[in-house]
Amino acid sequence: MKTALLALAFFSLIQLSLTTSAQVADTSYLAEVKKELNTVWPRNRRVNLVFHGHSVPAGYWETPEVHTLESYPNLILKALKAKYPYAVINVIVTAIGGENSLKGAARFENEVLAHQPDVVFIDYALNDRFSPLEKTKEALEKMIRAAQERNIKVILVTPSPDQRIDISDPKNPLDPYAAQIKELAIQYKIGFADPYIEFQKIVKAGKLKEVMSSVNHPNEAGHSVIANEILPYF
């Protein structure tokens, strides 16, 4: 019951974020996408949102359970449909559990761009911490450039927690990867969603277990934290 109530509270924040931004987001970045979301039939077209990454956007909770409808790609869809009732929105999840950005970049052309996305969300940092920073930077840049060459919007997402890591410690192994994502977003002038900093606040409040379904996967409340950092762009 407690987890359900917490999830409801976080989902309320999602709804609030549609009118009051919970983060500093460039609300003009998706101006053309928002224009399309507001277009009414018969002049409208489908809008494709592709979520690329590892097990978290894939919807894994307590492995091997996959909670698709309670994970952040579909929480975002639910919130967007509340705001844009006339829009045709496709949420496409190309995420694979256990994958890092190096493998994600290798299949980006055939498995992501093939969907003709309007926006691509990239969420790999949780697993990227096991790879050298220079390699993950190269992989992320490859995906960003490929999308930009096709005028596709990109939003990079910072990591959700792993309970084996104290993310309140600035020397923890996730910090450099979260910083790298921010630096790339600034460099390429793309979207940046930072749930990592919100999870750090939750850790400092001693409430991390309330937003986690397993050692390294969020529950619905945790996924709502992520969604709430993306929704201000819309």
Tab-separated table of C-alpha atoms in Angstrom:
chain	number	residue	atom	x	y	z
A	1	MET	CA	0.000	0.000	0.000
A	2	LYS	CA	2.812	2.394	0.916
A	3	THR	CA	4.566	1.832	-2.433
A	4	ALA	CA	1.320	2.342	-4.337
A	5	LEU	CA	0.652	5.635	-2.555
A	6	LEU	CA	4.190	6.816	-3.243
A	7	ALA	CA	3.811	5.927	-6.916
A	8	LEU	CA	0.562	7.910	-7.024
A	9	ALA	CA	2.307	10.896	-5.459
A	10	PHE	CA	5.086	10.794	-7.996
A	11	PHE	CA	2.601	10.424	-10.848
A	12	SER	CA	0.851	13.540	-9.595
A	13	LEU	CA	4.183	15.309	-10.011
A	14	ILE	CA	4.241	14.122	-13.607
A	15	GLN	CA	0.879	15.730	-14.265
A	16	LEU	CA	2.046	18.912	-12.561
A	17	SER	CA	5.169	19.027	-14.692
A	18	LEU	CA	3.104	19.453	-17.818
A	19	THR	CA	2.304	22.997	-16.716
A	20	THR	CA	5.035	23.747	-14.163
A	21	SER	CA	8.523	22.572	-15.013
A	22	ALA	CA	10.342	20.664	-12.269
A	23	GLN	CA	13.687	21.176	-14.003
A	24	VAL	CA	15.477	23.721	-16.134
A	25	ALA	CA	14.551	22.517	-19.620
A	26	ASP	CA	14.739	24.283	-22.943
A	27	THR	CA	11.033	24.167	-23.663
A	28	SER	CA	11.660	25.404	-27.213
A	29	TYR	CA	13.816	22.377	-28.090
A	30	LEU	CA	10.803	20.257	-29.094
A	31	ALA	CA	8.795	23.143	-30.534
A	32	GLU	CA	8.150	21.390	-33.853
A	33	VAL	CA	7.224	18.146	-32.119
A	34	LYS	CA	4.796	19.953	-29.819
A	35	LYS	CA	3.279	21.704	-32.811
A	36	GLU	CA	2.641	18.316	-34.383
A	37	LEU	CA	1.179	16.957	-31.150
A	38	ASN	CA	-1.316	19.821	-31.204
A	39	THR	CA	-2.304	19.296	-34.844
A	40	VAL	CA	-5.779	17.866	-35.332
A	41	TRP	CA	-6.903	15.234	-37.832
A	42	PRO	CA	-6.809	15.153	-40.825
A	43	ARG	CA	-3.688	17.334	-40.910
A	44	ASN	CA	-1.832	15.487	-38.188
A	45	ARG	CA	0.551	12.561	-38.433
A	46	ARG	CA	1.921	10.031	-35.995
A	47	VAL	CA	4.702	11.121	-33.635
A	48	ASN	CA	7.303	8.465	-32.831
A	49	LEU	CA	9.165	8.546	-29.520
A	50	VAL	CA	11.974	5.987	-29.328
A	51	PHE	CA	13.492	4.980	-25.987
A	52	HIS	CA	16.942	3.463	-26.457
A	53	GLY	CA	19.032	2.043	-23.654
A	54	HIS	CA	19.364	-0.762	-21.146
A	55	SER	CA	17.070	-2.633	-18.758
A	56	VAL	CA	15.499	0.414	-17.086
A	57	PRO	CA	13.772	1.887	-20.158
A	58	ALA	CA	13.151	-1.705	-21.291
A	59	GLY	CA	10.871	-2.020	-18.251
A	60	TYR	CA	12.673	-4.628	-16.156
A	61	TRP	CA	11.831	-4.510	-12.461
A	62	GLU	CA	12.734	-7.603	-10.439
A	63	THR	CA	14.382	-9.557	-13.264
A	64	PRO	CA	12.968	-11.321	-15.259
A	65	GLU	CA	9.673	-9.425	-14.714
A	66	VAL	CA	9.017	-6.675	-17.254
A	67	HIS	CA	6.510	-4.001	-16.155
A	68	THR	CA	6.003	-2.212	-19.450
A	69	LEU	CA	3.002	-0.096	-18.524
A	70	GLU	CA	4.460	1.121	-15.208
A	71	SER	CA	7.870	2.063	-16.614
A	72	TYR	CA	8.831	5.542	-17.716
A	73	PRO	CA	8.347	5.300	-21.499
A	74	ASN	CA	4.682	4.460	-20.987
A	75	LEU	CA	4.240	6.782	-18.009
A	76	ILE	CA	5.347	9.524	-20.386
A	77	LEU	CA	2.875	8.308	-23.008
A	78	LYS	CA	0.041	8.405	-20.470
A	79	ALA	CA	0.924	11.951	-19.405
A	80	LEU	CA	1.303	13.172	-22.994
A	81	LYS	CA	-2.046	11.729	-23.994
A	82	ALA	CA	-3.631	13.668	-21.139
A	83	LYS	CA	-2.179	16.881	-22.581
A	84	TYR	CA	-2.484	16.081	-26.293
A	85	PRO	CA	-5.765	14.150	-26.694
A	86	TYR	CA	-5.798	14.458	-30.502
A	87	ALA	CA	-2.239	13.266	-31.049
A	88	VAL	CA	-1.219	9.899	-32.455
A	89	ILE	CA	1.816	9.002	-30.328
A	90	ASN	CA	3.846	5.837	-30.737
A	91	VAL	CA	6.173	4.835	-27.911
A	92	ILE	CA	8.810	2.501	-29.309
A	93	VAL	CA	11.225	0.832	-26.891
A	94	THR	CA	14.474	-0.373	-28.460
A	95	ALA	CA	16.177	-0.879	-25.098
A	96	ILE	CA	17.833	-4.205	-24.223
A	97	GLY	CA	18.567	-5.377	-20.692
A	98	GLY	CA	22.261	-5.582	-19.864
A	99	GLU	CA	23.349	-3.478	-22.840
A	100	ASN	CA	25.742	-0.508	-22.854
A	101	SER	CA	26.058	2.418	-25.257
A	102	LEU	CA	28.795	0.713	-27.269
A	103	LYS	CA	26.395	-2.061	-28.281
A	104	GLY	CA	23.523	0.385	-28.567
A	105	ALA	CA	25.471	2.499	-31.039
A	106	ALA	CA	26.217	-0.557	-33.184
A	107	ARG	CA	22.502	-1.170	-33.803
A	108	PHE	CA	21.359	2.466	-33.795
A	109	GLU	CA	21.002	2.764	-37.563
A	110	ASN	CA	19.024	-0.430	-38.130
A	111	GLU	CA	16.965	-0.636	-34.953
A	112	VAL	CA	16.395	2.980	-33.899
A	113	LEU	CA	16.572	5.279	-36.923
A	114	ALA	CA	14.581	2.761	-38.942
A	115	HIS	CA	11.538	3.767	-36.858
A	116	GLN	CA	11.759	7.356	-38.158
A	117	PRO	CA	11.696	8.829	-34.646
A	118	ASP	CA	10.757	12.410	-33.898
A	119	VAL	CA	12.611	12.162	-30.573
A	120	VAL	CA	15.177	9.629	-29.352
A	121	PHE	CA	15.812	9.216	-25.630
A	122	ILE	CA	19.158	7.612	-24.754
A	123	ASP	CA	19.604	6.024	-21.316
A	124	TYR	CA	22.781	3.945	-20.915
A	125	ALA	CA	24.828	5.416	-18.079
A	126	LEU	CA	23.900	2.828	-15.444
A	127	ASN	CA	25.637	0.134	-17.511
A	128	ASP	CA	28.196	2.401	-19.142
A	129	ARG	CA	30.060	2.702	-15.845
A	130	PHE	CA	31.721	-0.635	-16.666
A	131	SER	CA	33.267	0.813	-19.854
A	132	PRO	CA	35.968	3.488	-20.278
A	133	LEU	CA	34.654	7.041	-20.476
A	134	GLU	CA	36.372	7.669	-23.794
A	135	LYS	CA	34.586	4.662	-25.307
A	136	THR	CA	31.153	5.642	-24.009
A	137	LYS	CA	31.691	9.201	-25.227
A	138	GLU	CA	32.540	7.913	-28.676
A	139	ALA	CA	29.433	5.707	-28.739
A	140	LEU	CA	27.095	8.438	-27.521
A	141	GLU	CA	28.528	10.932	-30.003
A	142	LYS	CA	28.025	8.450	-32.826
A	143	MET	CA	24.326	8.151	-31.969
A	144	ILE	CA	23.843	11.884	-31.441
A	145	ARG	CA	25.448	12.770	-34.781
A	146	ALA	CA	23.500	10.106	-36.671
A	147	ALA	CA	20.246	11.474	-35.278
A	148	GLN	CA	21.155	15.100	-35.914
A	149	GLU	CA	22.050	14.325	-39.532
A	150	ARG	CA	18.378	13.372	-39.946
A	151	ASN	CA	17.039	16.326	-37.937
A	152	ILE	CA	15.914	14.001	-35.133
A	153	LYS	CA	15.772	15.434	-31.636
A	154	VAL	CA	17.822	13.697	-28.932
A	155	ILE	CA	17.357	13.785	-25.165
A	156	LEU	CA	20.098	12.223	-23.028
A	157	VAL	CA	19.026	10.763	-19.683
A	158	THR	CA	21.262	10.507	-16.614
A	159	PRO	CA	21.313	7.244	-14.636
A	160	SER	CA	18.886	5.848	-12.124
A	161	PRO	CA	20.419	4.284	-8.969
A	162	ASP	CA	22.101	1.008	-8.176
A	163	GLN	CA	21.695	0.308	-4.464
A	164	ARG	CA	25.202	-1.135	-4.326
A	165	ILE	CA	26.533	2.370	-5.028
A	166	ASP	CA	26.237	5.384	-2.745
A	167	ILE	CA	25.323	8.024	-5.326
A	168	SER	CA	25.419	10.708	-2.625
A	169	ASP	CA	29.212	10.232	-2.588
A	170	PRO	CA	30.742	12.479	-5.304
A	171	LYS	CA	33.465	9.863	-5.811
A	172	ASN	CA	30.991	7.128	-6.750
A	173	PRO	CA	31.546	5.435	-10.151
A	174	LEU	CA	28.342	6.792	-11.725
A	175	ASP	CA	29.198	10.463	-11.254
A	176	PRO	CA	31.661	10.783	-14.178
A	177	TYR	CA	29.131	9.207	-16.554
A	178	ALA	CA	26.344	11.509	-15.408
A	179	ALA	CA	28.720	14.446	-15.909
A	180	GLN	CA	29.675	13.198	-19.365
A	181	ILE	CA	26.011	13.125	-20.411
A	182	LYS	CA	25.537	16.730	-19.335
A	183	GLU	CA	28.692	17.818	-21.157
A	184	LEU	CA	27.563	16.119	-24.381
A	185	ALA	CA	24.115	17.676	-24.147
A	186	ILE	CA	25.700	21.125	-23.856
A	187	GLN	CA	28.213	20.442	-26.624
A	188	TYR	CA	25.629	19.215	-29.128
A	189	LYS	CA	22.827	21.537	-27.969
A	190	ILE	CA	20.418	18.673	-27.366
A	191	GLY	CA	17.996	17.734	-24.600
A	192	PHE	CA	19.177	16.757	-21.136
A	193	ALA	CA	17.032	15.065	-18.483
A	194	ASP	CA	18.661	14.673	-15.072
A	195	PRO	CA	16.857	12.172	-12.835
A	196	TYR	CA	20.247	11.320	-11.297
A	197	ILE	CA	20.268	14.516	-9.274
A	198	GLU	CA	16.728	13.829	-8.074
A	199	PHE	CA	17.687	10.314	-7.003
A	200	GLN	CA	20.633	11.793	-5.102
A	201	LYS	CA	18.142	13.879	-3.108
A	202	ILE	CA	16.074	10.743	-2.424
A	203	VAL	CA	19.203	8.920	-1.217
A	204	LYS	CA	20.099	11.785	1.134
A	205	ALA	CA	16.551	11.660	2.512
A	206	GLY	CA	17.006	7.942	3.251
A	207	LYS	CA	14.131	6.918	0.976
A	208	LEU	CA	15.877	5.087	-1.856
A	209	LYS	CA	14.282	1.701	-1.120
A	210	GLU	CA	10.855	3.287	-1.592
A	211	VAL	CA	11.572	3.978	-5.273
A	212	MET	CA	13.347	0.706	-6.151
A	213	SER	CA	11.941	-2.672	-7.183
A	214	SER	CA	15.309	-4.452	-7.041
A	215	VAL	CA	18.946	-3.681	-6.424
A	216	ASN	CA	19.305	-1.758	-9.700
A	217	HIS	CA	15.807	-1.271	-11.156
A	218	PRO	CA	13.274	1.393	-10.111
A	219	ASN	CA	9.652	0.648	-9.273
A	220	GLU	CA	6.788	2.800	-10.559
A	221	ALA	CA	7.641	5.596	-8.136
A	222	GLY	CA	11.244	5.530	-9.357
A	223	HIS	CA	10.205	5.451	-12.996
A	224	SER	CA	7.973	8.440	-12.266
A	225	VAL	CA	11.035	10.351	-11.073
A	226	ILE	CA	12.628	9.752	-14.476
A	227	ALA	CA	9.464	10.633	-16.394
A	228	ASN	CA	9.070	13.812	-14.375
A	229	GLU	CA	12.489	15.003	-15.570
A	230	ILE	CA	11.633	14.391	-19.234
A	231	LEU	CA	8.101	15.808	-19.385
A	232	PRO	CA	9.070	19.503	-19.079
A	233	TYR	CA	10.327	19.312	-22.668
A	234	PHE	CA	6.753	18.681	-23.806
